[in-house]
Amino acid sequence: MKYQSFIGLEVHIHLLTKTKVFCGCRSAFGDEPNTNVCPVCMGYPGVLPALNIEAMRMGCMVAKSLNCTIPEKTWFERKQYFYPDMTKNYQISQFASPLGQKGWVDLEGKGRQGAIKKRVRITECHLEEDAGKMIHTGTASLLDYNRAGVSLLEIVTEPDMETGEEAELFIQQLRRTVRYLGVCDGNMEEGSLRADANVSINLPGKGLGKKVEIKNLNSSRFVRLGLDYEIVRQGELLDAGKEVIQETRLWNENRDETAIMRTKENAKDYRFFPEPDLPVFTPDAAFLKSVEEALTELPLKRQRRFEADYGLTEEQADLICEEKAQADYFEAAVKQACGQGLENKDAAGRIANWLLTDIKHILHRDGISASEFGSFKLTPQRLASLLVLIAKGTVSGKNGKQTLEAVLAEDKDPAAIIKERGWEQIVDPAKIAGIVQTVFAAEQATVDELRSLLSGGNPKRTNTLRAYLVGKALAATGGRADPKIVGTQVEQLLQA
Ligand SMILES: [Zn+2]
């Protein structure tokens, strides 16, 4: 690579507070336009904002999870600029004392060119209010102020990433983290997680180049595509002896390219000054304790623990830890299965397998999202007892899968269903021997041919005939006989 590239991200997340950050208006997506507004969030003269402590707590939870320091004092500034979706002509934000400072994130994942492992420094996290939304109809521009004043946390990184893929992984990891913390739904399509990316390139050792910002990237894939496009575009400019212009660009997803939006304003144009209507916030011991208590084991850490403690593959752990509810479900089921006598890794392997195949298929088919695991009729306890029944040979794998469907349809325990349907597996060798004898009597021609082939016949033909007899015996028991015992009995009778 001729040039070195530098990528930094600014990620905005909507915090899941019930009300807006400085007033009591509802904070919700998709309500009728302009129904969640009041004089405070519209910035009428004389009104006073009041800080939503829940927004501050959620912001600090994210900051702590990104290894940031929470300062002893934090306050707000007014960021002056005019825009039609900003009725006050200023936005309340944090400038000099962001609530989270100097942290880091360790990126870990599989990239197209091999493993990605990199520490990305977090510059800061700060709390601010969102602006309203403009909707352009072609003949008019409409304004919806429901979003004005919604709690927004901005997470700013140092320019430590080098490829679009690293930035994509950063967004995915952050998205999973904020969902685990329960502070943001991470829905990029609805705009509750949005990213701006800045990128510059330069000859190695020359430091940062001229910075271009790509605004409003609403999917992690667009982050990757936009940045990779920009790196190539800037490289071609430099190769041609031209200069990169410092500007803001937009990703055009229909044409797969970035296009200029505007040349960049300077930070000083915002004329930040302290917000006079909000007091300085000094987090006390009780507040900090409530932040600590609300923290949770982070997704990547949990994934590594699942690999070590339960012997899952990296891919299994990754898929199971994608949703916190699913990972919780998995651990609860393993605990139950171990309580009923299975060994830890055996239990974990069986549960992971079922979760990622049959259960995943059912969830998909029935339109149940993985976050609804808490109210799933197949409780961790029921899944564990079903898998224990299979492990003990009480029910066959095939009937086990039918039992799974019946548990969901009838909301009953697996053991009760198996008993009611007579699905217990037949494991008595004498009983199976009798069934095999009956089959042999009915299939005399096959048996004779097979016996004649036993000493050195075509192995493909002998296998086919063996499988045919085993299949007949299994069918005679309605699939309830243990296939392994049937196989042994068939073999013994052939040799007899
Ligand atoms: Zn309001």
Coordinates of C-alpha atoms and ligand atoms in Angstrom, one line a residue:
M1 CA 0.0 0.0 0.0
K2 CA 1.5 3.3 -1.1
Y3 CA -0.5 5.5 1.2
Q4 CA -1.3 5.3 4.9
S5 CA -4.9 5.9 5.8
F6 CA -6.5 7.3 8.9
I7 CA -10.1 6.7 9.8
G8 CA -12.0 8.2 12.7
L9 CA -15.7 7.8 13.5
E10 CA -18.4 9.8 15.2
V11 CA -21.3 7.6 16.1
H12 CA -24.6 9.0 17.3
I13 CA -26.9 6.8 19.3
H14 CA -30.4 7.5 20.5
L15 CA -30.6 6.6 24.1
L16 CA -33.7 4.6 25.1
T17 CA -34.9 7.1 27.7
K18 CA -38.7 7.3 28.0
T19 CA -38.6 11.1 27.7
K20 CA -36.4 13.6 26.0
V21 CA -33.1 14.8 27.4
F22 CA -34.2 18.3 28.7
C23 CA -38.0 18.0 28.9
G24 CA -40.7 15.5 29.7
C25 CA -41.9 14.9 26.1
R26 CA -42.2 11.3 25.0
S27 CA -39.1 10.0 23.1
A28 CA -40.4 7.5 20.6
F29 CA -39.9 6.6 16.9
G30 CA -42.9 6.6 14.5
D31 CA -45.4 8.7 16.4
E32 CA -47.7 11.2 14.5
P33 CA -45.5 14.2 13.4
N34 CA -45.3 17.1 15.9
T35 CA -47.2 15.3 18.7
N36 CA -44.3 15.0 21.1
V37 CA -43.3 18.6 21.5
C38 CA -43.5 21.3 24.2
P39 CA -42.2 24.8 24.8
V40 CA -38.9 23.5 26.2
C41 CA -37.9 21.3 23.3
M42 CA -39.1 23.9 20.8
G43 CA -37.0 26.5 22.6
Y44 CA -39.7 29.1 23.4
P45 CA -38.4 32.2 25.1
G46 CA -38.2 32.0 28.9
V47 CA -38.5 28.2 29.2
L48 CA -36.0 26.2 31.3
P49 CA -34.5 22.9 30.4
A50 CA -33.9 20.2 33.1
L51 CA -31.4 17.4 32.7
N52 CA -32.9 13.9 32.4
I53 CA -30.7 11.9 34.8
E54 CA -31.5 8.7 33.1
A55 CA -29.9 10.0 29.9
M56 CA -26.8 10.9 31.9
R57 CA -26.8 7.4 33.5
M58 CA -27.1 5.6 30.2
G59 CA -24.4 7.9 28.7
C60 CA -22.0 7.1 31.5
M61 CA -22.8 3.3 31.1
V62 CA -21.6 3.5 27.5
A63 CA -18.6 5.6 28.5
K64 CA -17.5 3.1 31.2
S65 CA -18.0 0.2 28.8
L66 CA -15.7 2.0 26.4
N67 CA -13.1 2.3 29.1
C68 CA -13.6 6.1 29.4
T69 CA -13.0 8.2 32.5
I70 CA -16.0 10.0 33.9
P71 CA -14.9 13.4 35.1
E72 CA -15.7 14.9 38.5
K73 CA -17.7 17.6 36.9
T74 CA -19.4 17.8 33.5
W75 CA -21.5 20.5 32.0
F76 CA -23.3 21.7 28.8
E77 CA -22.6 24.3 26.2
R78 CA -24.8 25.9 23.5
K79 CA -23.6 25.1 20.0
Q80 CA -24.8 27.9 17.8
Y81 CA -25.9 27.3 14.3
F82 CA -29.0 27.9 12.2
Y83 CA -30.9 25.1 10.6
P84 CA -34.7 24.8 10.0
D85 CA -34.9 21.6 12.1
M86 CA -33.4 23.5 15.1
T87 CA -35.9 26.0 16.3
K88 CA -33.6 27.5 19.0
N89 CA -30.8 28.2 16.6
Y90 CA -28.5 26.4 19.0
Q91 CA -28.1 22.9 20.2
I92 CA -27.4 22.0 23.8
S93 CA -24.3 19.8 23.7
Q94 CA -21.1 19.1 25.6
F95 CA -17.9 20.7 24.4
A96 CA -15.3 21.3 27.2
S97 CA -16.3 18.6 29.6
P98 CA -17.8 15.5 27.9
L99 CA -19.2 12.9 30.2
G100 CA -16.8 10.2 29.1
Q101 CA -13.1 10.9 28.2
K102 CA -10.1 9.1 26.8
G103 CA -11.2 5.4 26.5
W104 CA -10.5 2.6 24.1
V105 CA -12.1 -0.4 22.4
D106 CA -10.3 -3.6 21.3
L107 CA -11.6 -4.6 17.8
E108 CA -11.5 -8.3 17.2
G109 CA -13.0 -10.2 14.3
K110 CA -12.6 -12.0 11.0
G111 CA -11.7 -9.7 8.1
R112 CA -11.6 -10.6 4.4
Q113 CA -7.8 -10.5 4.5
G114 CA -7.4 -12.3 7.8
A115 CA -8.1 -11.6 11.5
I116 CA -8.6 -8.0 12.7
K117 CA -7.1 -7.2 16.1
K118 CA -6.7 -3.6 16.9
R119 CA -7.1 -1.1 19.7
V120 CA -9.1 2.0 18.8
R121 CA -8.8 5.0 21.1
I122 CA -12.1 6.7 22.1
T123 CA -11.6 10.5 22.3
E124 CA -14.8 11.2 24.2
C125 CA -18.5 10.5 24.6
H126 CA -20.8 13.4 25.0
L127 CA -24.5 13.9 25.6
E128 CA -26.6 16.3 23.4
E129 CA -30.1 16.8 22.0
D130 CA -31.1 15.6 18.6
A131 CA -32.6 18.0 16.0
G132 CA -35.9 17.6 14.3
K133 CA -36.4 15.9 11.0
M134 CA -36.9 17.5 7.6
I135 CA -39.0 15.7 5.0
H136 CA -38.7 17.0 1.4
T137 CA -41.7 16.3 -0.8
G138 CA -40.5 17.8 -4.0
T139 CA -42.7 20.9 -3.8
A140 CA -42.3 21.6 -0.1
S141 CA -40.2 20.8 2.9
L142 CA -42.0 19.5 6.0
L143 CA -40.8 19.6 9.5
D144 CA -41.3 17.0 12.3
Y145 CA -40.0 18.1 15.7
N146 CA -40.8 14.9 17.5
R147 CA -37.1 14.0 17.3
A148 CA -36.0 17.5 18.5
G149 CA -34.6 17.1 22.0
V150 CA -34.3 13.3 22.0
S151 CA -31.2 12.2 24.0
L152 CA -28.3 11.6 21.7
L153 CA -24.9 10.3 22.8
E154 CA -22.0 11.0 20.4
I155 CA -19.0 8.7 20.5
V156 CA -15.9 10.0 18.9
T157 CA -12.9 7.9 18.1
E158 CA -9.3 8.9 17.3
P159 CA -8.3 8.3 13.6
D160 CA -6.9 4.8 14.5
M161 CA -8.6 2.7 11.9
E162 CA -7.2 2.1 8.4
T163 CA -9.7 0.3 6.3
G164 CA -13.4 0.4 5.7
E165 CA -13.6 -3.1 7.1
E166 CA -12.2 -2.0 10.5
A167 CA -14.7 0.8 10.7
E168 CA -17.5 -1.6 9.8
L169 CA -16.4 -3.9 12.6
F170 CA -16.2 -1.0 15.1
I171 CA -19.8 -0.1 14.3
Q172 CA -20.9 -3.7 14.6
Q173 CA -19.1 -4.2 18.0
L174 CA -20.4 -0.9 19.3
R175 CA -24.0 -1.7 18.2
R176 CA -23.8 -5.0 20.0
T177 CA -22.4 -3.3 23.1
V178 CA -25.2 -0.7 23.4
R179 CA -27.8 -3.3 22.8
Y180 CA -26.3 -5.5 25.5
L181 CA -26.4 -2.5 27.8
G182 CA -30.0 -1.9 26.9
V183 CA -29.4 1.8 26.2
C184 CA -30.0 1.8 22.5
D185 CA -31.9 -0.4 20.1
G186 CA -29.1 0.0 17.5
N187 CA -31.6 0.2 14.7
M188 CA -29.6 1.9 11.9
E189 CA -32.5 2.0 9.5
E190 CA -34.7 4.1 11.9
G191 CA -31.7 6.3 12.6
S192 CA -31.2 5.3 16.2
L193 CA -27.5 4.6 15.4
R194 CA -25.9 6.8 12.8
A195 CA -22.3 7.4 11.9
D196 CA -20.2 10.1 10.3
A197 CA -16.7 9.0 9.2
N198 CA -13.7 11.0 8.5
V199 CA -10.8 9.8 6.4
S200 CA -7.5 11.1 5.2
I201 CA -4.5 9.5 3.5
N202 CA -0.8 10.4 3.3
L203 CA 2.6 9.0 2.5
P204 CA 3.8 6.8 5.3
G205 CA 5.4 8.8 8.1
K206 CA 3.9 12.1 7.0
G207 CA 1.0 12.1 9.5
L208 CA -2.6 12.9 8.8
G209 CA -3.6 14.2 5.4
K210 CA -6.5 16.5 4.4
K211 CA -9.6 15.2 6.1
V212 CA -12.8 14.4 4.3
E213 CA -16.0 13.7 6.2
I214 CA -18.7 11.3 5.0
K215 CA -22.0 12.1 6.7
N216 CA -25.0 10.2 7.8
L217 CA -24.0 6.6 7.1
N218 CA -27.0 4.5 8.1
S219 CA -25.6 1.0 7.8
S220 CA -22.3 -0.5 8.8
R221 CA -21.9 -1.8 5.2
F222 CA -22.2 1.8 3.8
V223 CA -19.5 2.8 6.3
R224 CA -17.2 0.2 4.8
L225 CA -18.1 0.9 1.2
G226 CA -17.9 4.7 1.6
L227 CA -14.5 4.7 3.3
D228 CA -13.0 2.2 0.9
Y229 CA -14.3 4.3 -2.0
E230 CA -12.8 7.5 -0.5
I231 CA -9.4 5.9 0.1
V232 CA -9.2 5.0 -3.5
R233 CA -10.5 8.4 -4.7
Q234 CA -8.0 10.3 -2.6
G235 CA -5.1 8.0 -3.7
E236 CA -6.0 8.7 -7.3
L237 CA -6.0 12.5 -6.7
L238 CA -2.6 12.3 -5.0
D239 CA -1.2 10.1 -7.7
A240 CA -2.3 12.6 -10.3
G241 CA -0.4 15.4 -8.4
K242 CA -3.7 17.0 -7.3
E243 CA -4.8 18.0 -3.8
V244 CA -7.5 16.5 -1.6
I245 CA -10.0 19.2 -0.6
Q246 CA -11.2 19.3 3.0
E247 CA -15.0 18.8 2.6
T248 CA -18.1 16.9 3.7
R249 CA -19.4 14.3 1.3
L250 CA -22.4 11.9 1.3
W251 CA -22.5 8.3 0.3
N252 CA -24.8 7.7 -2.7
E253 CA -25.9 4.1 -2.2
N254 CA -27.5 3.9 -5.7
R255 CA -24.3 4.9 -7.5
D256 CA -21.8 3.4 -5.0
E257 CA -19.8 6.6 -4.7
T258 CA -19.4 9.6 -2.5
A259 CA -20.5 13.0 -3.6
I260 CA -19.7 16.5 -2.3
M261 CA -22.2 18.0 0.2
R262 CA -20.4 21.1 1.4
T263 CA -17.0 22.4 2.3
K264 CA -16.4 22.0 6.0
E265 CA -17.2 24.6 8.6
N266 CA -14.7 25.2 11.3
A267 CA -15.5 24.2 14.9
K268 CA -15.0 27.8 16.0
D269 CA -18.0 28.9 13.8
Y270 CA -20.3 27.2 16.3
R271 CA -19.4 29.8 19.0
F272 CA -19.8 27.4 21.9
F273 CA -20.7 29.0 25.2
P274 CA -21.8 27.6 28.5
E275 CA -25.5 26.8 28.7
P276 CA -26.7 29.2 31.4
D277 CA -29.9 27.3 32.3
L278 CA -28.4 24.0 33.2
P279 CA -26.3 23.6 36.4
V280 CA -22.9 21.8 36.4
F281 CA -23.5 18.1 36.9
T282 CA -21.3 16.5 39.6
P283 CA -21.8 12.7 39.7
D284 CA -22.0 11.6 43.3
A285 CA -21.1 8.2 44.8
A286 CA -24.7 7.0 44.5
F287 CA -24.9 7.9 40.9
L288 CA -21.6 6.2 40.0
K289 CA -22.7 3.1 41.9
S290 CA -25.9 3.0 39.9
V291 CA -23.9 3.2 36.7
E292 CA -21.6 0.3 37.9
E293 CA -24.5 -1.8 38.8
A294 CA -26.2 -1.4 35.5
L295 CA -23.1 -2.5 33.6
T296 CA -23.1 -6.0 32.1
E297 CA -20.5 -8.4 30.7
L298 CA -19.7 -7.1 27.2
P299 CA -20.4 -9.2 24.1
L300 CA -16.8 -9.9 23.1
K301 CA -15.8 -10.9 26.6
R302 CA -18.8 -13.2 26.9
Q303 CA -18.0 -14.7 23.5
R304 CA -14.5 -15.6 24.6
R305 CA -15.8 -17.0 27.9
F306 CA -18.2 -19.2 26.0
E307 CA -15.4 -20.6 23.9
A308 CA -13.2 -21.3 26.9
D309 CA -15.9 -22.5 29.4
Y310 CA -18.2 -24.4 27.1
G311 CA -15.9 -25.5 24.3
L312 CA -17.9 -23.6 21.6
T313 CA -16.3 -22.8 18.3
E314 CA -15.6 -19.1 17.6
E315 CA -18.4 -19.1 15.1
Q316 CA -20.9 -20.7 17.5
A317 CA -20.0 -18.3 20.3
D318 CA -20.3 -15.3 17.9
L319 CA -23.7 -16.3 16.7
I320 CA -25.1 -17.1 20.2
C321 CA -23.7 -13.9 21.7
E322 CA -25.2 -11.8 19.0
E323 CA -28.3 -11.2 21.2
K324 CA -28.0 -10.9 24.9
A325 CA -31.3 -12.7 25.4
Q326 CA -30.1 -15.6 23.4
A327 CA -26.8 -15.8 25.3
D328 CA -28.7 -15.7 28.6
Y329 CA -31.1 -18.4 27.3
F330 CA -28.1 -20.6 26.3
E331 CA -26.4 -20.3 29.7
A332 CA -29.7 -21.0 31.6
A333 CA -30.3 -24.2 29.5
V334 CA -26.7 -25.4 30.0
K335 CA -27.1 -25.0 33.7
Q336 CA -30.4 -26.9 33.7
A337 CA -29.0 -29.7 31.6
C338 CA -25.9 -30.1 33.9
G339 CA -28.3 -30.2 36.9
Q340 CA -30.0 -33.1 35.2
G341 CA -26.8 -35.0 34.8
L342 CA -25.1 -34.0 31.5
E343 CA -21.5 -33.0 31.5
N344 CA -20.9 -29.3 30.9
K345 CA -19.3 -29.3 27.4
D346 CA -21.6 -32.1 26.2
A347 CA -24.7 -30.1 27.3
A348 CA -23.3 -26.9 25.8
G349 CA -22.5 -28.6 22.5
R350 CA -26.0 -30.1 22.2
I351 CA -27.7 -26.8 23.1
A352 CA -25.6 -24.7 20.8
N353 CA -26.4 -27.1 18.0
W354 CA -30.1 -27.0 18.5
L355 CA -30.1 -23.3 19.0
L356 CA -28.3 -22.6 15.8
T357 CA -30.3 -25.1 13.6
D358 CA -33.7 -26.3 14.6
I359 CA -34.6 -23.6 17.1
K360 CA -33.3 -20.9 14.8
H361 CA -35.4 -22.3 12.0
I362 CA -38.5 -22.3 14.2
L363 CA -37.9 -18.7 15.4
H364 CA -37.5 -17.6 11.8
R365 CA -40.6 -19.5 10.6
D366 CA -42.8 -18.2 13.5
G367 CA -41.5 -14.6 13.3
I368 CA -40.1 -14.7 16.9
S369 CA -37.1 -12.4 17.4
A370 CA -34.2 -13.7 19.4
S371 CA -34.8 -10.9 21.9
E372 CA -38.1 -12.6 22.8
F373 CA -36.4 -15.6 24.2
G374 CA -37.7 -14.6 27.7
S375 CA -41.3 -15.5 26.7
F376 CA -40.5 -18.5 24.5
K377 CA -42.6 -21.6 25.3
L378 CA -39.6 -23.8 24.9
T379 CA -38.1 -22.5 28.2
P380 CA -34.4 -23.3 29.0
Q381 CA -35.6 -25.9 31.4
R382 CA -37.8 -27.7 28.8
L383 CA -35.0 -27.6 26.2
A384 CA -32.6 -29.0 28.7
S385 CA -34.9 -31.9 29.7
L386 CA -35.6 -32.8 26.1
L387 CA -31.8 -32.9 25.3
V388 CA -31.2 -35.0 28.4
L389 CA -34.0 -37.5 27.3
I390 CA -32.2 -37.7 23.9
A391 CA -28.8 -38.2 25.5
K392 CA -30.1 -41.0 27.7
G393 CA -31.8 -42.7 24.7
T394 CA -35.3 -42.3 26.1
V395 CA -36.3 -40.7 22.8
S396 CA -34.7 -40.8 19.4
G397 CA -33.2 -37.7 17.8
K398 CA -36.0 -37.7 15.2
N399 CA -38.8 -38.0 17.7
G400 CA -37.0 -35.4 19.8
K401 CA -37.5 -32.9 17.0
Q402 CA -41.2 -33.7 16.8
T403 CA -41.3 -33.3 20.6
L404 CA -39.8 -29.8 20.2
E405 CA -42.7 -28.8 17.8
A406 CA -45.3 -30.3 20.2
V407 CA -43.8 -28.4 23.2
L408 CA -44.4 -25.2 21.3
A409 CA -47.8 -26.1 20.0
E410 CA -49.2 -27.5 23.3
D411 CA -47.1 -25.6 25.9
K412 CA -46.3 -28.8 27.8
D413 CA -43.1 -30.4 29.2
P414 CA -41.2 -32.7 26.8
A415 CA -41.4 -35.8 29.1
A416 CA -45.2 -35.5 29.2
I417 CA -45.5 -35.3 25.5
I418 CA -43.2 -38.2 24.9
K419 CA -45.2 -40.3 27.3
E420 CA -48.6 -39.3 25.9
R421 CA -47.5 -40.1 22.3
G422 CA -45.7 -43.3 23.2
W423 CA -42.5 -41.9 21.6
E424 CA -40.2 -43.6 24.1
Q425 CA -37.4 -45.2 22.2
I426 CA -37.3 -49.0 22.2
V427 CA -33.9 -50.1 23.5
D428 CA -34.7 -53.6 24.7
P429 CA -32.4 -55.9 22.5
A430 CA -34.7 -58.9 22.9
K431 CA -37.7 -56.9 21.8
I432 CA -35.8 -55.5 18.8
A433 CA -34.4 -59.0 17.9
G434 CA -38.1 -60.2 17.6
I435 CA -38.9 -57.4 15.3
V436 CA -35.8 -58.0 13.1
Q437 CA -36.8 -61.7 12.9
T438 CA -40.2 -60.8 11.5
V439 CA -38.7 -58.5 9.0
F440 CA -36.2 -61.2 7.9
A441 CA -39.1 -63.6 7.4
A442 CA -41.0 -61.1 5.2
E443 CA -37.9 -60.1 3.2
Q444 CA -36.5 -63.6 2.5
A445 CA -35.2 -62.7 -1.0
T446 CA -33.2 -59.7 0.2
V447 CA -31.8 -61.7 3.1
D448 CA -30.7 -64.5 0.8
E449 CA -29.0 -62.1 -1.6
L450 CA -27.3 -60.3 1.2
R451 CA -26.0 -63.6 2.8
S452 CA -24.6 -64.7 -0.5
L453 CA -22.7 -61.4 -0.9
L454 CA -21.3 -61.3 2.7
S455 CA -18.0 -63.0 1.7
G456 CA -16.6 -60.4 -0.7
G457 CA -19.6 -59.1 -2.7
N458 CA -19.9 -55.5 -4.1
P459 CA -19.7 -53.4 -0.9
K460 CA -22.1 -50.8 -2.3
R461 CA -24.7 -53.4 -3.0
T462 CA -24.3 -55.0 0.5
N463 CA -24.6 -51.6 2.2
T464 CA -27.8 -50.9 0.3
L465 CA -29.3 -54.2 1.3
R466 CA -28.3 -53.8 4.9
A467 CA -29.7 -50.3 5.1
Y468 CA -32.9 -51.6 3.5
L469 CA -33.4 -54.2 6.2
V470 CA -32.6 -51.7 9.0
G471 CA -35.1 -49.2 7.5
K472 CA -37.8 -51.9 7.4
A473 CA -37.2 -52.8 11.1
L474 CA -37.3 -49.1 12.1
A475 CA -40.5 -48.5 10.1
A476 CA -42.1 -51.5 11.9
T477 CA -41.6 -49.7 15.2
G478 CA -42.8 -46.3 13.9
G479 CA -39.2 -45.0 14.1
R480 CA -39.0 -45.7 17.9
A481 CA -36.4 -48.4 17.9
D482 CA -32.8 -47.4 18.6
P483 CA -31.1 -47.5 15.2
K484 CA -27.8 -48.6 16.6
I485 CA -29.4 -51.7 18.4
V486 CA -31.4 -52.5 15.2
G487 CA -28.1 -52.4 13.2
T488 CA -26.4 -54.8 15.7
Q489 CA -29.4 -57.2 15.7
V490 CA -29.5 -57.3 11.9
E491 CA -25.8 -58.1 11.7
Q492 CA -26.1 -60.9 14.3
L493 CA -29.1 -62.5 12.5
L494 CA -27.2 -62.3 9.2
Q495 CA -24.3 -64.2 10.6
A496 CA -26.5 -66.7 12.3
Ligands
ZN1 ZN -40.5 18.8 25.1

